[in-house]
Amino acid sequence: MQGPGARVSVAEQYLFSAANAERTQRGLQPLRWSDSLYRAAYGHAMAMAEHEGISHQFQGEPELTERGETAGARFSVISENVAEAPSAVQIQEEWMHSPHHRANMLDPRVDSIAIRVVSRDGQLYAVEDFDRSVTKMSLAQQERAVEQRLQAASSVSILPTTENARRTCEMDTGYAGSRRPWFVMRYTATDLNQIPDILEQKLASGRYHEAEVGACQAQSTNNFTAYSIAVMLYR
């Protein structure tokens, strides 16, 4: 578990520790601290203190996914808890007694967290952001990750990636190049350690002996990050 740096306040450290204590008590993985989420939470907590109230978005302010992306976070899931109370202990109690906030904290999908707490006139304004982080990878790194998964799932020989494979990834249908694949699978994923079920089934059939993988730039949707992959199977 990665913890926050020295700049984090006592209240923020308490809420970080309390969130992970609740998760570990239930057999969930503890969350690592995210500096990018901290940057996203920082400005919003300041805005809540200025407004002397809580909200997930004030007029003229970007919404959560945009704040996260602007701060450098890359994610497939993102969520947020906000609260106002005189102490960090009371904030944690509020979150745990609210079904929605509790669900965010105990969400098994998320793996990262950051908390920003701002004090004003005896009140604490807290923003707790969560996400499931997506690693930034080059196209070659994405291709190697998928190739390793294909080799683990079958005995197919992996062909070196060509520009035609990457062009095939960019296409909606068909394939690039002169060699015709017997099966083409295009998919978008946030986790390259898994491949689609239909591709697993094709590999398990034993009818294919060679495979080529091509990655291309994924089109982000509403600031969420994903990978775009094409797998060509040959007999």
Short mmCIF file of C-alpha atoms in Angstrom, two decimals:
data_model
loop_
_atom_site.label_atom_id
_atom_site.label_comp_id
_atom_site.label_asym_id
_atom_site.label_seq_id
_atom_site.Cartn_x
_atom_site.Cartn_y
_atom_site.Cartn_z
CA MET A 1 0.00 0.00 0.00
CA GLN A 2 1.42 3.36 -1.00
CA GLY A 3 0.74 6.15 1.49
CA PRO A 4 0.56 9.91 1.16
CA GLY A 5 3.58 12.16 1.43
CA ALA A 6 4.57 14.42 4.30
CA ARG A 7 2.54 17.36 2.98
CA VAL A 8 -0.74 15.61 3.83
CA SER A 9 -2.53 16.97 6.90
CA VAL A 10 -3.39 14.97 10.02
CA ALA A 11 -7.07 14.97 9.01
CA GLU A 12 -6.26 13.69 5.52
CA GLN A 13 -3.97 10.99 6.92
CA TYR A 14 -6.69 9.92 9.37
CA LEU A 15 -9.31 9.60 6.62
CA PHE A 16 -6.89 7.67 4.40
CA SER A 17 -6.11 5.22 7.20
CA ALA A 18 -9.77 4.94 8.19
CA ALA A 19 -10.86 4.11 4.62
CA ASN A 20 -8.27 1.35 4.34
CA ALA A 21 -9.14 0.00 7.78
CA GLU A 22 -12.78 -0.36 6.71
CA ARG A 23 -11.72 -2.14 3.51
CA THR A 24 -9.27 -4.56 5.10
CA GLN A 25 -11.80 -5.49 7.78
CA ARG A 26 -14.02 -6.73 4.94
CA GLY A 27 -11.31 -8.55 3.01
CA LEU A 28 -10.95 -5.83 0.37
CA GLN A 29 -7.62 -4.65 -0.99
CA PRO A 30 -6.32 -1.44 0.64
CA LEU A 31 -6.13 1.63 -1.59
CA ARG A 32 -2.90 3.28 -2.65
CA TRP A 33 -2.49 7.03 -2.47
CA SER A 34 -2.76 8.89 -5.79
CA ASP A 35 -1.01 12.23 -6.24
CA SER A 36 -3.07 12.96 -9.36
CA LEU A 37 -6.33 12.40 -7.46
CA TYR A 38 -5.00 14.64 -4.70
CA ARG A 39 -4.53 17.43 -7.24
CA ALA A 40 -8.09 16.84 -8.46
CA ALA A 41 -9.49 16.89 -4.92
CA TYR A 42 -7.44 19.91 -3.87
CA GLY A 43 -9.17 22.51 -6.01
CA HIS A 44 -12.64 21.14 -5.33
CA ALA A 45 -12.13 21.18 -1.56
CA MET A 46 -11.00 24.80 -1.82
CA ALA A 47 -14.16 25.58 -3.81
CA MET A 48 -16.37 23.98 -1.15
CA ALA A 49 -14.68 26.02 1.58
CA GLU A 50 -15.17 29.19 -0.45
CA HIS A 51 -18.86 28.38 -0.93
CA GLU A 52 -19.17 27.20 2.68
CA GLY A 53 -21.12 24.19 1.48
CA ILE A 54 -20.73 20.82 -0.17
CA SER A 55 -21.40 19.83 -3.76
CA HIS A 56 -19.87 17.58 -6.40
CA GLN A 57 -19.83 20.47 -8.87
CA PHE A 58 -20.28 24.20 -8.51
CA GLN A 59 -21.39 26.49 -11.31
CA GLY A 60 -18.54 27.04 -13.74
CA GLU A 61 -16.48 24.19 -12.29
CA PRO A 62 -15.52 21.07 -14.31
CA GLU A 63 -17.23 17.84 -13.29
CA LEU A 64 -15.35 15.00 -11.61
CA THR A 65 -14.06 13.07 -14.63
CA GLU A 66 -12.71 16.24 -16.23
CA ARG A 67 -11.07 17.32 -12.98
CA GLY A 68 -9.44 13.92 -12.69
CA GLU A 69 -8.12 13.85 -16.25
CA THR A 70 -6.84 17.44 -16.03
CA ALA A 71 -4.95 16.51 -12.85
CA GLY A 72 -3.23 13.64 -14.67
CA ALA A 73 -5.33 10.71 -13.49
CA ARG A 74 -5.97 7.89 -15.99
CA PHE A 75 -8.88 5.73 -14.93
CA SER A 76 -11.60 3.29 -15.87
CA VAL A 77 -13.67 4.05 -12.75
CA ILE A 78 -13.83 7.27 -10.73
CA SER A 79 -16.02 8.34 -7.80
CA GLU A 80 -16.12 10.94 -5.07
CA ASN A 81 -17.24 11.53 -1.49
CA VAL A 82 -17.72 15.03 -0.08
CA ALA A 83 -18.57 16.12 3.45
CA GLU A 84 -18.61 19.03 5.89
CA ALA A 85 -18.14 18.56 9.65
CA PRO A 86 -16.15 19.96 12.60
CA SER A 87 -13.76 16.97 12.70
CA ALA A 88 -12.30 14.23 10.52
CA VAL A 89 -13.79 11.60 12.84
CA GLN A 90 -17.29 12.97 12.22
CA ILE A 91 -16.65 13.10 8.46
CA GLN A 92 -15.68 9.43 8.43
CA GLU A 93 -18.78 8.55 10.47
CA GLU A 94 -20.99 10.48 8.04
CA TRP A 95 -19.53 8.64 5.08
CA MET A 96 -19.89 5.22 6.68
CA HIS A 97 -23.53 5.91 7.66
CA SER A 98 -24.44 7.05 4.14
CA PRO A 99 -25.15 4.09 1.81
CA HIS A 100 -23.84 5.90 -1.28
CA HIS A 101 -20.63 7.19 0.33
CA ARG A 102 -20.04 3.87 2.06
CA ALA A 103 -20.41 2.05 -1.28
CA ASN A 104 -17.82 4.34 -2.86
CA MET A 105 -15.34 3.63 -0.07
CA LEU A 106 -15.92 -0.14 -0.18
CA ASP A 107 -16.09 -0.46 -3.97
CA PRO A 108 -13.93 -3.50 -4.88
CA ARG A 109 -13.27 -2.04 -8.34
CA VAL A 110 -11.25 0.97 -7.17
CA ASP A 111 -7.56 0.76 -6.25
CA SER A 112 -6.53 4.39 -5.59
CA ILE A 113 -7.59 7.21 -3.29
CA ALA A 114 -6.75 10.76 -2.25
CA ILE A 115 -8.32 13.10 0.29
CA ARG A 116 -8.13 16.86 0.57
CA VAL A 117 -9.46 18.61 3.69
CA VAL A 118 -9.76 22.41 3.97
CA SER A 119 -10.58 24.20 7.22
CA ARG A 120 -12.69 27.37 7.39
CA ASP A 121 -14.37 28.97 10.42
CA GLY A 122 -14.17 25.82 12.50
CA GLN A 123 -15.56 23.56 9.79
CA LEU A 124 -13.71 20.98 7.71
CA TYR A 125 -14.58 20.57 4.05
CA ALA A 126 -13.46 17.19 2.75
CA VAL A 127 -13.18 15.68 -0.73
CA GLU A 128 -12.35 11.98 -1.04
CA ASP A 129 -11.67 10.80 -4.60
CA PHE A 130 -11.35 7.17 -5.72
CA ASP A 131 -10.41 5.59 -9.02
CA ARG A 132 -9.29 2.43 -10.72
CA SER A 133 -6.06 3.55 -12.28
CA VAL A 134 -5.17 2.65 -15.85
CA THR A 135 -1.44 2.47 -16.57
CA LYS A 136 -0.17 4.64 -19.39
CA MET A 137 1.47 2.30 -21.91
CA SER A 138 3.02 2.71 -25.35
CA LEU A 139 1.45 0.82 -28.27
CA ALA A 140 4.36 -1.64 -28.18
CA GLN A 141 3.85 -2.25 -24.45
CA GLN A 142 0.14 -2.85 -25.00
CA GLU A 143 0.90 -5.34 -27.77
CA ARG A 144 3.44 -7.23 -25.62
CA ALA A 145 0.94 -7.47 -22.76
CA VAL A 146 -1.73 -8.99 -25.01
CA GLU A 147 0.78 -11.32 -26.66
CA GLN A 148 1.76 -12.67 -23.25
CA ARG A 149 -1.88 -13.30 -22.44
CA LEU A 150 -2.39 -15.12 -25.77
CA GLN A 151 0.64 -17.32 -25.12
CA ALA A 152 -0.65 -18.14 -21.63
CA ALA A 153 -4.03 -19.13 -23.07
CA SER A 154 -2.89 -21.17 -26.10
CA SER A 155 -0.03 -22.65 -28.09
CA VAL A 156 -0.29 -20.22 -31.02
CA SER A 157 2.90 -18.71 -32.40
CA ILE A 158 3.04 -14.94 -32.01
CA LEU A 159 4.04 -13.06 -35.16
CA PRO A 160 5.98 -9.77 -34.95
CA THR A 161 3.66 -6.79 -34.97
CA THR A 162 3.48 -4.95 -38.29
CA GLU A 163 2.07 -1.60 -39.36
CA ASN A 164 -0.73 -3.58 -41.02
CA ALA A 165 -1.73 -4.94 -37.63
CA ARG A 166 -1.92 -1.46 -36.19
CA ARG A 167 -3.85 -0.24 -39.23
CA THR A 168 -6.28 -3.14 -38.77
CA CYS A 169 -6.82 -1.94 -35.21
CA GLU A 170 -7.78 1.49 -36.55
CA MET A 171 -10.28 0.06 -39.05
CA ASP A 172 -13.94 -0.59 -38.26
CA THR A 173 -14.08 -3.71 -40.44
CA GLY A 174 -11.79 -5.77 -42.64
CA TYR A 175 -8.03 -5.97 -42.37
CA ALA A 176 -4.93 -4.26 -43.74
CA GLY A 177 -2.25 -6.02 -45.78
CA SER A 178 -2.21 -8.88 -48.26
CA ARG A 179 -2.39 -11.82 -45.85
CA ARG A 180 -5.95 -12.70 -44.93
CA PRO A 181 -6.56 -13.61 -41.28
CA TRP A 182 -9.15 -16.29 -40.58
CA PHE A 183 -10.43 -14.39 -37.58
CA VAL A 184 -10.12 -10.73 -36.51
CA MET A 185 -11.04 -9.55 -33.01
CA ARG A 186 -11.13 -5.83 -32.21
CA TYR A 187 -11.84 -4.82 -28.65
CA THR A 188 -11.43 -2.03 -26.14
CA ALA A 189 -10.25 -2.82 -22.61
CA THR A 190 -9.03 -1.17 -19.45
CA ASP A 191 -7.23 -4.33 -18.27
CA LEU A 192 -4.90 -6.10 -20.70
CA ASN A 193 -4.51 -9.09 -18.38
CA GLN A 194 -7.84 -10.33 -19.71
CA ILE A 195 -8.99 -11.08 -23.24
CA PRO A 196 -12.59 -11.35 -24.50
CA ASP A 197 -14.36 -14.67 -23.97
CA ILE A 198 -14.92 -15.18 -27.70
CA LEU A 199 -11.19 -14.83 -28.33
CA GLU A 200 -10.50 -17.35 -25.55
CA GLN A 201 -12.88 -19.75 -27.27
CA LYS A 202 -11.25 -19.30 -30.67
CA LEU A 203 -7.81 -19.97 -29.20
CA ALA A 204 -9.07 -23.05 -27.35
CA SER A 205 -10.48 -24.53 -30.58
CA GLY A 206 -7.00 -25.47 -31.78
CA ARG A 207 -7.80 -24.34 -35.32
CA TYR A 208 -5.40 -21.41 -35.31
CA HIS A 209 -1.61 -21.65 -35.29
CA GLU A 210 -0.40 -18.05 -35.55
CA ALA A 211 -1.53 -14.75 -34.09
CA GLU A 212 -0.64 -11.10 -34.62
CA VAL A 213 -1.52 -8.25 -32.26
CA GLY A 214 -1.89 -4.59 -33.17
CA ALA A 215 -2.67 -1.69 -30.83
CA CYS A 216 -3.94 1.76 -31.78
CA GLN A 217 -4.91 4.96 -30.05
CA ALA A 218 -8.12 4.45 -28.11
CA GLN A 219 -10.80 7.09 -28.29
CA SER A 220 -11.38 8.30 -24.73
CA THR A 221 -15.02 8.43 -23.68
CA ASN A 222 -15.97 11.12 -21.17
CA ASN A 223 -12.34 11.29 -19.97
CA PHE A 224 -12.15 7.55 -19.18
CA THR A 225 -9.00 5.75 -20.35
CA ALA A 226 -8.92 2.49 -22.31
CA TYR A 227 -6.79 0.50 -24.77
CA SER A 228 -7.81 -0.47 -28.32
CA ILE A 229 -6.52 -3.84 -29.56
CA ALA A 230 -6.82 -5.97 -32.69
CA VAL A 231 -5.91 -9.67 -32.72
CA MET A 232 -5.61 -11.53 -36.03
CA LEU A 233 -5.62 -15.33 -36.01
CA TYR A 234 -4.14 -17.43 -38.86
CA ARG A 235 -4.28 -21.12 -39.67
#
